[in-house]
Amino acid sequence: MSESQRAQLAGDAVTGDGTTSGITDDGTADVVILGAGPAGLVLGNLLLASGIDCVVLERADRAHVQTRARAGYLAANTVRILEEHGLAEGLRRGGVPHAVCEFRSGDGRFRLDYGSIGPAGAHTVYPQQELVTDLLTHYLDAGGRLEFETEAVAVLDADGTRPSVVVRTADGEGQGRNGRWRGRYVAGCDGRHGAARRSLPAGVVRHHRDHGVTWLGLLAEAPPSLDAVGYAVHRRGFAGHMARTSEVTRYYLQIERGGPADAWSEQRIWDELALRMRAADYGPLRRGPIVQRAVVDLESDVLEPLRRGSLFLVGDAASLLSPSAAKGANLAVLEAEILARALVDDLAHGNPEGLDRYSARCLEHIWRAQEFSHWMIQLLHSPPGPADGETLFHDALARSRLETLRTSRTHQQWFAEGYVGV
Ligand code: RFL
């Protein structure tokens, strides 16, 4: 996309010489960060602590950012990064260690104490909105610059040494206003539908996989029903259980692709969860009001390379992972740390090596996480549709995989490393 096309996207007039008019300059920063999710806020905090001039531009308002419930399982490496940079105070107070998962299927159930088996340690359960609130508070208290309700529309001149970000802000009464932030670097931490991805020129490859599986992601105001992550493999489809807090539990229910989510009444949801999780055999589910539901088509993608000139992709903007293996937020934090170190090396010490290696380093972690997450998807889901030969073959393979996992120590160690490692 050319500069003039992007400017038109932003609703601005384009003058004869290709420059844009009607856009006011809002400011400059060495690093302009798009998005105040885990990736953008870890990056912002780390840069600020190193004295690098940066600004975070966030489309939503503060209340929205602080209440968006998503991830919950933080890997040991994520906790290490947050602790090392003094960002783990809330996590230390409110996080709960978690180390066991339980698989249920027609062949019975077994538990895996992955936290004590593998080299990667245990998870810490801490809701993502709490983590984001901590990171936000820390950043603002330290004097960080952050513009809420400021949507990045396009990144211009990513190939040059002075990229800029065209933004649209809501100036009361729904009146929009276009502005522009200029920087030395732009960090695209604005998720899979953000401006960073949209602004990439041709030449960036998007590896993409639609797993053909759809989940109803549910948040229930109900205490956890078991003291483990629960994965239930069932011919009717997958069901999952993940504790969030002592009063809130996340459940997942595989549903038919394209089916309306509101066809699922609360009663039907709980009955189906109980059936697939074999509650009659292993204990009842603790029911409560469903306070959030979202339809999630399981998709994965990876962009390559993760750098285009002065523009870097971080977190979900770089790669989307299906939530089956709880990796997305953990990768986002890891990539933010890698990028922060590289930016400090370049901007404070004149050493651009880390920036040159950023994409390759992150892609190594991303593909390992994608591979594990893909393995989990194959393990947990029956192909949708009638039980034909192919489906039966897939199901028999999944049973065999589960049996190997139940009985082989080597396999359990591999699982533990992949499950918590990033
Ligand atoms: P985020 O969190 O999406 O934040 C992006 C931010 O950018 C803003 N934004 C823009 N700002 C300015 N201009 C624009 N044009 C913008 N467009 C967007 C957004 O408002 C937002 O504030 O991306 P980030 O920082 O890369 O973090 C990624 C994680 O949020 C994500 O990977 C995880 O939530 C994935 N995930 C899980 N990951 C884990 O590691 N462990 C888990 O247990 C886990 N559970 C989950 C999950 C994702 C789920 N969903 C969303 C399907 C459970 C679920 C249900």
CSV table of C-alpha atoms and ligand atoms in Angstrom, one decimal:
chain,number,residue,atom,x,y,z
A,1,MET,CA,0.0,0.0,0.0
A,2,SER,CA,1.4,3.4,-0.9
A,3,GLU,CA,1.5,6.4,1.5
A,4,SER,CA,-1.3,8.1,-0.3
A,5,GLN,CA,-3.5,5.0,-0.2
A,6,ARG,CA,-2.9,4.7,3.5
A,7,ALA,CA,-3.6,8.4,4.1
A,8,GLN,CA,-6.9,8.0,2.2
A,9,LEU,CA,-7.7,5.1,4.4
A,10,ALA,CA,-7.2,7.5,7.3
A,11,GLY,CA,-9.7,9.9,5.7
A,12,ASP,CA,-7.3,12.6,4.7
A,13,ALA,CA,-6.7,14.7,1.7
A,14,VAL,CA,-3.7,13.8,-0.3
A,15,THR,CA,-1.9,16.7,-2.0
A,16,GLY,CA,-0.3,16.7,-5.4
A,17,ASP,CA,3.1,15.9,-4.1
A,18,GLY,CA,1.9,12.8,-2.3
A,19,THR,CA,2.0,14.3,1.2
A,20,THR,CA,-1.0,14.3,3.5
A,21,SER,CA,-3.0,17.3,4.7
A,22,GLY,CA,-5.5,17.5,7.4
A,23,ILE,CA,-3.3,15.5,9.7
A,24,THR,CA,-1.8,17.3,12.7
A,25,ASP,CA,1.4,16.2,14.3
A,26,ASP,CA,0.6,15.0,17.8
A,27,GLY,CA,4.1,14.3,18.9
A,28,THR,CA,7.3,12.3,18.6
A,29,ALA,CA,8.9,9.5,20.5
A,30,ASP,CA,11.9,7.3,19.8
A,31,VAL,CA,9.6,4.3,19.9
A,32,VAL,CA,5.9,4.5,19.1
A,33,ILE,CA,4.1,1.4,20.6
A,34,LEU,CA,0.7,0.4,19.1
A,35,GLY,CA,-1.5,-1.3,21.6
A,36,ALA,CA,-1.7,-1.6,25.4
A,37,GLY,CA,-2.0,-5.3,25.8
A,38,PRO,CA,0.6,-7.5,27.5
A,39,ALA,CA,3.1,-7.1,24.6
A,40,GLY,CA,2.8,-3.3,24.4
A,41,LEU,CA,2.8,-2.7,28.2
A,42,VAL,CA,5.8,-4.9,28.9
A,43,LEU,CA,7.7,-3.2,26.1
A,44,GLY,CA,6.7,0.2,27.3
A,45,ASN,CA,7.7,-0.5,30.9
A,46,LEU,CA,11.1,-2.0,29.9
A,47,LEU,CA,11.9,0.9,27.6
A,48,LEU,CA,10.9,3.5,30.2
A,49,ALA,CA,13.0,1.8,32.8
A,50,SER,CA,16.0,2.1,30.5
A,51,GLY,CA,15.4,5.8,29.8
A,52,ILE,CA,14.2,5.3,26.2
A,53,ASP,CA,11.6,7.8,25.0
A,54,CYS,CA,8.4,6.0,24.0
A,55,VAL,CA,4.6,6.4,23.8
A,56,VAL,CA,1.8,3.8,23.8
A,57,LEU,CA,-1.2,4.5,21.6
A,58,GLU,CA,-4.3,2.5,22.5
A,59,ARG,CA,-7.6,2.3,20.6
A,60,ALA,CA,-9.8,1.5,23.6
A,61,ASP,CA,-10.4,3.4,26.8
A,62,ARG,CA,-8.8,2.5,30.1
A,63,ALA,CA,-11.8,0.7,31.6
A,64,HIS,CA,-12.0,-1.6,28.6
A,65,VAL,CA,-8.3,-2.4,28.6
A,66,GLN,CA,-8.4,-3.3,32.3
A,67,THR,CA,-11.5,-5.6,32.2
A,68,ARG,CA,-10.9,-7.6,29.0
A,69,ALA,CA,-10.8,-11.2,30.3
A,70,ARG,CA,-8.6,-13.5,28.2
A,71,ALA,CA,-5.6,-15.5,29.3
A,72,GLY,CA,-4.8,-16.8,32.7
A,73,TYR,CA,-2.0,-19.4,32.6
A,74,LEU,CA,1.4,-17.7,32.8
A,75,ALA,CA,4.5,-19.8,32.2
A,76,ALA,CA,7.5,-19.8,34.6
A,77,ASN,CA,9.5,-17.9,32.1
A,78,THR,CA,6.9,-15.2,31.9
A,79,VAL,CA,6.9,-14.9,35.7
A,80,ARG,CA,10.7,-14.7,35.6
A,81,ILE,CA,10.7,-11.8,33.1
A,82,LEU,CA,8.1,-9.9,35.1
A,83,GLU,CA,10.0,-10.4,38.3
A,84,GLU,CA,13.4,-9.5,36.8
A,85,HIS,CA,11.9,-6.1,35.8
A,86,GLY,CA,10.0,-5.4,38.9
A,87,LEU,CA,6.6,-6.0,37.3
A,88,ALA,CA,5.5,-9.0,39.4
A,89,GLU,CA,4.2,-7.4,42.6
A,90,GLY,CA,0.5,-8.1,41.9
A,91,LEU,CA,1.3,-11.5,40.5
A,92,ARG,CA,3.2,-12.5,43.6
A,93,ARG,CA,0.2,-11.4,45.7
A,94,GLY,CA,-2.6,-12.8,43.6
A,95,GLY,CA,-1.1,-15.5,41.4
A,96,VAL,CA,-1.8,-19.1,42.2
A,97,PRO,CA,0.7,-21.8,41.3
A,98,HIS,CA,-0.8,-24.5,39.0
A,99,ALA,CA,0.9,-27.7,38.0
A,100,VAL,CA,-1.6,-30.5,37.2
A,101,CYS,CA,-3.8,-31.4,34.3
A,102,GLU,CA,-6.3,-34.1,34.0
A,103,PHE,CA,-7.3,-35.9,30.8
A,104,ARG,CA,-10.7,-37.6,30.6
A,105,SER,CA,-11.9,-39.9,27.8
A,106,GLY,CA,-13.9,-43.0,27.2
A,107,ASP,CA,-10.9,-45.0,28.5
A,108,GLY,CA,-10.9,-43.4,31.9
A,109,ARG,CA,-9.0,-40.4,33.3
A,110,PHE,CA,-5.4,-39.7,34.4
A,111,ARG,CA,-3.6,-36.8,36.0
A,112,LEU,CA,-0.3,-35.4,34.9
A,113,ASP,CA,1.8,-33.4,37.4
A,114,TYR,CA,3.6,-31.5,34.7
A,115,GLY,CA,5.0,-28.9,37.1
A,116,SER,CA,7.2,-31.5,38.8
A,117,ILE,CA,8.1,-33.5,35.7
A,118,GLY,CA,9.5,-31.1,33.2
A,119,PRO,CA,12.3,-28.5,33.2
A,120,ALA,CA,10.0,-25.6,32.5
A,121,GLY,CA,8.2,-25.7,35.9
A,122,ALA,CA,4.6,-24.9,36.7
A,123,HIS,CA,2.1,-22.3,35.6
A,124,THR,CA,0.9,-19.3,37.7
A,125,VAL,CA,-2.7,-18.6,37.3
A,126,TYR,CA,-3.3,-14.9,37.1
A,127,PRO,CA,-6.1,-13.4,35.0
A,128,GLN,CA,-4.8,-11.4,32.1
A,129,GLN,CA,-6.9,-8.3,32.9
A,130,GLU,CA,-5.2,-8.2,36.4
A,131,LEU,CA,-1.8,-8.4,34.7
A,132,VAL,CA,-2.6,-5.7,32.2
A,133,THR,CA,-3.9,-3.5,35.1
A,134,ASP,CA,-0.7,-4.0,37.0
A,135,LEU,CA,1.5,-3.2,33.9
A,136,LEU,CA,-0.6,-0.1,33.1
A,137,THR,CA,-0.5,1.2,36.6
A,138,HIS,CA,3.3,0.7,36.8
A,139,TYR,CA,3.9,2.4,33.5
A,140,LEU,CA,1.8,5.4,34.3
A,141,ASP,CA,3.1,5.8,37.8
A,142,ALA,CA,6.6,5.8,36.4
A,143,GLY,CA,5.7,8.7,34.1
A,144,GLY,CA,5.1,6.7,30.9
A,145,ARG,CA,3.2,8.4,28.1
A,146,LEU,CA,0.0,6.6,27.0
A,147,GLU,CA,-2.8,7.9,24.8
A,148,PHE,CA,-6.1,6.0,25.2
A,149,GLU,CA,-8.9,6.1,22.6
A,150,THR,CA,-6.3,6.7,20.0
A,151,GLU,CA,-6.5,4.3,17.1
A,152,ALA,CA,-3.6,3.7,14.8
A,153,VAL,CA,-4.9,3.7,11.3
A,154,ALA,CA,-1.7,3.2,9.3
A,155,VAL,CA,2.0,3.1,9.6
A,156,LEU,CA,3.7,5.2,7.0
A,157,ASP,CA,7.3,5.0,5.7
A,158,ALA,CA,8.1,1.7,7.6
A,159,ASP,CA,11.0,1.3,5.2
A,160,GLY,CA,12.5,4.6,6.1
A,161,THR,CA,14.3,5.9,9.1
A,162,ARG,CA,11.5,8.2,10.2
A,163,PRO,CA,8.3,6.1,10.2
A,164,SER,CA,5.0,7.7,11.3
A,165,VAL,CA,1.7,6.5,12.6
A,166,VAL,CA,-1.5,8.1,11.4
A,167,VAL,CA,-4.0,8.0,14.3
A,168,ARG,CA,-7.7,8.7,14.7
A,169,THR,CA,-8.9,10.0,18.1
A,170,ALA,CA,-12.4,10.4,19.4
A,171,ASP,CA,-12.7,14.0,20.5
A,172,GLY,CA,-16.0,13.9,22.4
A,173,GLU,CA,-19.4,13.6,20.9
A,174,GLY,CA,-18.2,11.0,18.4
A,175,GLN,CA,-16.1,13.6,16.5
A,176,GLY,CA,-13.0,12.0,15.1
A,177,ARG,CA,-9.7,13.8,14.5
A,178,ASN,CA,-6.7,12.6,12.6
A,179,GLY,CA,-3.2,13.1,13.9
A,180,ARG,CA,0.2,11.7,13.4
A,181,TRP,CA,2.9,10.3,15.7
A,182,ARG,CA,6.5,10.2,14.4
A,183,GLY,CA,9.2,7.9,15.7
A,184,ARG,CA,12.4,6.2,15.0
A,185,TYR,CA,10.8,2.8,15.5
A,186,VAL,CA,7.3,1.5,15.6
A,187,ALA,CA,6.4,-1.6,17.6
A,188,GLY,CA,3.2,-3.2,16.4
A,189,CYS,CA,1.7,-4.7,19.5
A,190,ASP,CA,-1.9,-4.1,18.4
A,191,GLY,CA,-3.1,-7.7,17.9
A,192,ARG,CA,-4.2,-9.6,14.9
A,193,HIS,CA,-6.6,-7.0,13.5
A,194,GLY,CA,-4.3,-4.0,14.2
A,195,ALA,CA,-2.8,-1.4,12.0
A,196,ALA,CA,0.7,-2.9,12.0
A,197,ARG,CA,-0.4,-6.0,10.2
A,198,ARG,CA,-2.5,-3.9,7.8
A,199,SER,CA,0.5,-1.7,7.0
A,200,LEU,CA,2.8,-4.4,5.9
A,201,PRO,CA,3.8,-4.3,2.3
A,202,ALA,CA,3.8,-7.3,0.0
A,203,GLY,CA,6.6,-9.7,0.6
A,204,VAL,CA,5.7,-10.5,4.2
A,205,VAL,CA,4.5,-14.1,4.2
A,206,ARG,CA,1.5,-15.2,6.3
A,207,HIS,CA,1.5,-18.9,7.2
A,208,HIS,CA,-2.0,-19.7,8.1
A,209,ARG,CA,-4.0,-22.7,9.3
A,210,ASP,CA,-7.7,-22.9,10.0
A,211,HIS,CA,-8.1,-25.9,12.3
A,212,GLY,CA,-11.8,-26.3,11.3
A,213,VAL,CA,-12.7,-26.4,15.0
A,214,THR,CA,-14.9,-23.9,16.8
A,215,TRP,CA,-15.1,-23.3,20.6
A,216,LEU,CA,-17.6,-21.6,22.7
A,217,GLY,CA,-15.3,-19.9,25.3
A,218,LEU,CA,-17.2,-19.4,28.5
A,219,LEU,CA,-16.5,-17.6,31.8
A,220,ALA,CA,-18.6,-18.8,34.6
A,221,GLU,CA,-19.1,-17.2,38.0
A,222,ALA,CA,-18.5,-20.5,39.7
A,223,PRO,CA,-15.6,-22.0,41.7
A,224,PRO,CA,-13.4,-24.5,39.8
A,225,SER,CA,-14.8,-28.0,39.7
A,226,LEU,CA,-11.5,-29.7,39.9
A,227,ASP,CA,-8.0,-28.8,41.1
A,228,ALA,CA,-6.5,-29.3,37.7
A,229,VAL,CA,-6.8,-28.1,34.1
A,230,GLY,CA,-9.4,-30.5,32.7
A,231,TYR,CA,-9.3,-31.7,29.1
A,232,ALA,CA,-12.2,-34.0,28.1
A,233,VAL,CA,-12.0,-35.9,24.8
A,234,HIS,CA,-15.4,-37.0,23.7
A,235,ARG,CA,-17.1,-38.1,20.4
A,236,ARG,CA,-19.5,-35.2,20.9
A,237,GLY,CA,-16.6,-32.8,21.0
A,238,PHE,CA,-14.0,-31.4,23.3
A,239,ALA,CA,-14.7,-29.8,26.7
A,240,GLY,CA,-12.2,-27.9,28.8
A,241,HIS,CA,-12.0,-26.6,32.3
A,242,MET,CA,-9.5,-24.0,33.5
A,243,ALA,CA,-9.5,-22.3,36.9
A,244,ARG,CA,-9.2,-18.5,36.9
A,245,THR,CA,-9.9,-17.5,40.5
A,246,SER,CA,-11.6,-19.2,43.4
A,247,GLU,CA,-14.9,-17.7,42.2
A,248,VAL,CA,-14.5,-17.7,38.4
A,249,THR,CA,-13.8,-20.6,36.0
A,250,ARG,CA,-13.2,-20.7,32.3
A,251,TYR,CA,-14.8,-23.5,30.3
A,252,TYR,CA,-14.5,-24.4,26.6
A,253,LEU,CA,-17.0,-26.3,24.6
A,254,GLN,CA,-16.4,-27.4,21.0
A,255,ILE,CA,-19.5,-26.5,19.0
A,256,GLU,CA,-20.5,-26.7,15.4
A,257,ARG,CA,-18.8,-24.2,13.1
A,258,GLY,CA,-21.2,-21.4,12.1
A,259,GLY,CA,-23.9,-22.5,14.6
A,260,PRO,CA,-25.4,-19.6,16.6
A,261,ALA,CA,-23.9,-19.1,20.0
A,262,ASP,CA,-27.2,-18.0,21.5
A,263,ALA,CA,-28.7,-21.4,20.6
A,264,TRP,CA,-26.8,-22.6,23.7
A,265,SER,CA,-28.9,-21.8,26.8
A,266,GLU,CA,-27.1,-21.9,30.2
A,267,GLN,CA,-28.8,-25.2,31.0
A,268,ARG,CA,-27.7,-26.8,27.7
A,269,ILE,CA,-24.2,-25.6,28.2
A,270,TRP,CA,-23.9,-27.0,31.7
A,271,ASP,CA,-25.6,-30.3,30.7
A,272,GLU,CA,-23.2,-30.7,27.7
A,273,LEU,CA,-20.1,-29.8,29.8
A,274,ALA,CA,-21.2,-32.4,32.4
A,275,LEU,CA,-21.7,-35.0,29.8
A,276,ARG,CA,-18.4,-34.5,28.0
A,277,MET,CA,-16.5,-34.2,31.2
A,278,ARG,CA,-18.1,-37.3,32.5
A,279,ALA,CA,-19.3,-35.7,35.7
A,280,ALA,CA,-21.5,-38.7,36.5
A,281,ASP,CA,-18.3,-40.8,36.9
A,282,TYR,CA,-15.8,-38.2,38.2
A,283,GLY,CA,-17.9,-35.7,40.2
A,284,PRO,CA,-20.4,-32.9,39.5
A,285,LEU,CA,-19.5,-29.6,38.0
A,286,ARG,CA,-20.0,-26.5,40.2
A,287,ARG,CA,-22.5,-24.5,38.2
A,288,GLY,CA,-23.0,-20.7,38.2
A,289,PRO,CA,-24.0,-17.9,35.9
A,290,ILE,CA,-22.2,-17.7,32.6
A,291,VAL,CA,-20.9,-14.1,32.5
A,292,GLN,CA,-19.1,-14.1,29.2
A,293,ARG,CA,-19.3,-16.2,26.1
A,294,ALA,CA,-17.3,-15.9,22.9
A,295,VAL,CA,-17.2,-18.0,19.7
A,296,VAL,CA,-13.6,-18.8,18.9
A,297,ASP,CA,-12.7,-20.4,15.5
A,298,LEU,CA,-9.4,-22.1,16.1
A,299,GLU,CA,-6.9,-20.6,13.8
A,300,SER,CA,-3.1,-20.2,13.8
A,301,ASP,CA,-0.9,-17.9,11.8
A,302,VAL,CA,2.7,-16.7,11.7
A,303,LEU,CA,4.0,-13.7,9.8
A,304,GLU,CA,7.4,-13.8,8.5
A,305,PRO,CA,9.6,-11.9,8.8
A,306,LEU,CA,8.5,-10.0,12.0
A,307,ARG,CA,10.4,-6.8,10.9
A,308,ARG,CA,9.8,-4.5,8.1
A,309,GLY,CA,12.3,-1.7,8.2
A,310,SER,CA,11.5,0.3,11.3
A,311,LEU,CA,8.3,-1.6,12.0
A,312,PHE,CA,8.4,-4.6,14.4
A,313,LEU,CA,5.6,-7.1,15.1
A,314,VAL,CA,5.1,-8.3,18.6
A,315,GLY,CA,2.6,-10.7,20.3
A,316,ASP,CA,-0.6,-11.5,18.5
A,317,ALA,CA,0.3,-9.1,15.8
A,318,ALA,CA,3.3,-11.4,15.0
A,319,SER,CA,1.6,-14.7,15.4
A,320,LEU,CA,-1.8,-16.0,16.4
A,321,LEU,CA,-2.0,-19.2,18.4
A,322,SER,CA,-5.1,-21.1,19.1
A,323,PRO,CA,-5.8,-20.9,22.9
A,324,SER,CA,-5.6,-24.7,23.2
A,325,ALA,CA,-2.1,-24.6,24.7
A,326,ALA,CA,-2.3,-21.3,26.6
A,327,LYS,CA,0.7,-19.8,24.8
A,328,GLY,CA,-0.3,-16.4,23.3
A,329,ALA,CA,0.2,-14.1,26.2
A,330,ASN,CA,3.4,-15.9,27.2
A,331,LEU,CA,4.9,-15.4,23.8
A,332,ALA,CA,3.8,-11.8,23.8
A,333,VAL,CA,5.8,-11.1,27.0
A,334,LEU,CA,8.8,-13.0,25.8
A,335,GLU,CA,8.9,-11.1,22.4
A,336,ALA,CA,8.4,-7.8,24.2
A,337,GLU,CA,11.4,-8.5,26.3
A,338,ILE,CA,13.6,-9.5,23.3
A,339,LEU,CA,12.6,-6.4,21.4
A,340,ALA,CA,13.1,-4.1,24.4
A,341,ARG,CA,16.7,-5.3,24.9
A,342,ALA,CA,17.4,-4.9,21.2
A,343,LEU,CA,15.9,-1.4,21.1
A,344,VAL,CA,17.9,-0.3,24.1
A,345,ASP,CA,21.1,-1.7,22.6
A,346,ASP,CA,20.4,0.2,19.4
A,347,LEU,CA,19.1,3.5,20.8
A,348,ALA,CA,21.3,3.8,23.9
A,349,HIS,CA,24.5,2.0,22.7
A,350,GLY,CA,24.4,2.3,18.9
A,351,ASN,CA,24.4,-1.5,18.5
A,352,PRO,CA,21.7,-2.6,16.0
A,353,GLU,CA,22.6,-6.4,16.1
A,354,GLY,CA,19.7,-7.4,18.4
A,355,LEU,CA,17.2,-5.6,16.1
A,356,ASP,CA,18.6,-7.5,13.1
A,357,ARG,CA,18.2,-10.8,14.9
A,358,TYR,CA,14.8,-10.0,16.4
A,359,SER,CA,12.7,-11.8,13.8
A,360,ALA,CA,14.7,-14.9,13.6
A,361,ARG,CA,15.0,-15.2,17.4
A,362,CYS,CA,11.2,-14.8,18.0
A,363,LEU,CA,10.3,-17.1,15.1
A,364,GLU,CA,12.2,-19.9,16.7
A,365,HIS,CA,10.1,-19.7,19.8
A,366,ILE,CA,6.9,-19.1,17.9
A,367,TRP,CA,7.2,-22.2,15.7
A,368,ARG,CA,8.0,-24.4,18.7
A,369,ALA,CA,4.8,-23.1,20.4
A,370,GLN,CA,2.8,-23.5,17.2
A,371,GLU,CA,4.0,-27.1,16.9
A,372,PHE,CA,3.0,-28.0,20.4
A,373,SER,CA,-0.3,-26.2,20.2
A,374,HIS,CA,-1.1,-28.0,16.9
A,375,TRP,CA,-0.3,-31.3,18.6
A,376,MET,CA,-2.8,-30.4,21.4
A,377,ILE,CA,-5.5,-29.6,18.8
A,378,GLN,CA,-5.0,-33.0,17.2
A,379,LEU,CA,-5.2,-34.7,20.5
A,380,LEU,CA,-8.3,-33.0,21.8
A,381,HIS,CA,-10.7,-32.7,18.9
A,382,SER,CA,-12.6,-35.2,16.9
A,383,PRO,CA,-13.1,-34.0,13.3
A,384,PRO,CA,-16.6,-32.5,13.1
A,385,GLY,CA,-19.2,-34.5,11.1
A,386,PRO,CA,-20.3,-38.1,11.0
A,387,ALA,CA,-18.2,-41.0,12.1
A,388,ASP,CA,-16.7,-42.1,8.8
A,389,GLY,CA,-13.5,-44.1,8.3
A,390,GLU,CA,-11.3,-41.0,8.5
A,391,THR,CA,-12.9,-39.8,11.7
A,392,LEU,CA,-12.6,-43.3,13.3
A,393,PHE,CA,-8.9,-43.4,12.3
A,394,HIS,CA,-8.3,-39.9,13.8
A,395,ASP,CA,-10.1,-40.9,17.0
A,396,ALA,CA,-8.1,-44.1,17.3
A,397,LEU,CA,-4.8,-42.2,16.9
A,398,ALA,CA,-5.9,-39.7,19.6
A,399,ARG,CA,-6.7,-42.6,22.0
A,400,SER,CA,-3.3,-44.1,21.3
A,401,ARG,CA,-1.7,-40.7,21.9
A,402,LEU,CA,-3.5,-40.3,25.3
A,403,GLU,CA,-2.4,-43.8,26.3
A,404,THR,CA,1.2,-43.1,25.4
A,405,LEU,CA,1.0,-39.9,27.5
A,406,ARG,CA,-0.5,-41.9,30.4
A,407,THR,CA,2.1,-44.6,30.4
A,408,SER,CA,5.4,-43.2,29.0
A,409,ARG,CA,7.6,-41.1,31.3
A,410,THR,CA,9.6,-39.8,28.3
A,411,HIS,CA,6.4,-38.6,26.7
A,412,GLN,CA,5.2,-37.0,29.9
A,413,GLN,CA,8.5,-35.1,30.1
A,414,TRP,CA,8.2,-33.9,26.5
A,415,PHE,CA,4.6,-32.8,27.2
A,416,ALA,CA,5.6,-30.9,30.4
A,417,GLU,CA,8.4,-29.1,28.6
A,418,GLY,CA,6.2,-28.1,25.7
A,419,TYR,CA,3.1,-27.2,27.8
A,420,VAL,CA,4.9,-24.7,30.0
A,421,GLY,CA,7.9,-23.8,27.9
A,422,VAL,CA,8.0,-20.8,25.7
B,1,RFL,P1,-3.8,-8.0,22.8
B,1,RFL,O1,-3.9,-8.5,24.2
B,1,RFL,O2,-4.8,-8.3,21.8
B,1,RFL,O3,-3.6,-6.4,22.9
B,1,RFL,C1,-3.6,-5.6,21.7
B,1,RFL,C2,-4.0,-4.2,22.1
B,1,RFL,O4,-4.0,-3.4,21.0
B,1,RFL,C3,-5.2,-2.6,20.9
B,1,RFL,N1,-5.4,-2.2,19.5
B,1,RFL,C4,-5.1,-1.0,19.0
B,1,RFL,N2,-4.5,0.1,19.5
B,1,RFL,C5,-4.3,1.1,18.7
B,1,RFL,N3,-4.6,1.1,17.3
B,1,RFL,C6,-5.1,0.0,16.8
B,1,RFL,N4,-5.4,0.0,15.5
B,1,RFL,C7,-5.4,-1.1,17.6
B,1,RFL,N5,-5.9,-2.4,17.4
B,1,RFL,C8,-5.9,-3.0,18.5
B,1,RFL,C9,-6.3,-3.4,21.6
B,1,RFL,O5,-7.3,-2.6,22.0
B,1,RFL,C10,-5.5,-4.1,22.7
B,1,RFL,O6,-5.5,-3.3,23.8
B,1,RFL,O7,-2.4,-8.4,22.1
B,1,RFL,P2,-1.0,-8.8,22.8
B,1,RFL,O8,-0.5,-7.7,23.7
B,1,RFL,O9,-0.1,-9.2,21.7
B,1,RFL,O10,-1.3,-10.0,23.8
B,1,RFL,C11,-1.7,-11.3,23.3
B,1,RFL,C12,-2.6,-12.0,24.3
B,1,RFL,O11,-3.7,-11.1,24.7
B,1,RFL,C13,-3.2,-13.3,23.7
B,1,RFL,O12,-2.2,-14.0,23.0
B,1,RFL,C14,-3.8,-14.2,24.8
B,1,RFL,O13,-4.9,-13.7,25.4
B,1,RFL,C15,-4.1,-15.6,24.2
B,1,RFL,N6,-4.7,-16.5,25.2
B,1,RFL,C16,-4.0,-17.1,26.2
B,1,RFL,N7,-2.6,-16.9,26.2
B,1,RFL,C17,-1.9,-17.5,27.2
B,1,RFL,O14,-0.6,-17.3,27.2
B,1,RFL,N8,-2.4,-18.2,28.2
B,1,RFL,C18,-3.8,-18.4,28.3
B,1,RFL,O15,-4.3,-19.0,29.2
B,1,RFL,C19,-4.6,-17.9,27.2
B,1,RFL,N9,-6.0,-18.0,27.2
B,1,RFL,C20,-6.1,-16.6,25.2
B,1,RFL,C21,-6.7,-17.4,26.2
B,1,RFL,C22,-6.9,-16.0,24.2
B,1,RFL,C23,-8.3,-16.2,24.2
B,1,RFL,N10,-9.1,-15.6,23.2
B,1,RFL,C24,-8.9,-14.2,22.9
B,1,RFL,C25,-9.5,-16.4,22.1
B,1,RFL,C26,-8.1,-17.6,26.3
B,1,RFL,C27,-8.9,-17.0,25.2
B,1,RFL,C28,-10.4,-17.2,25.3
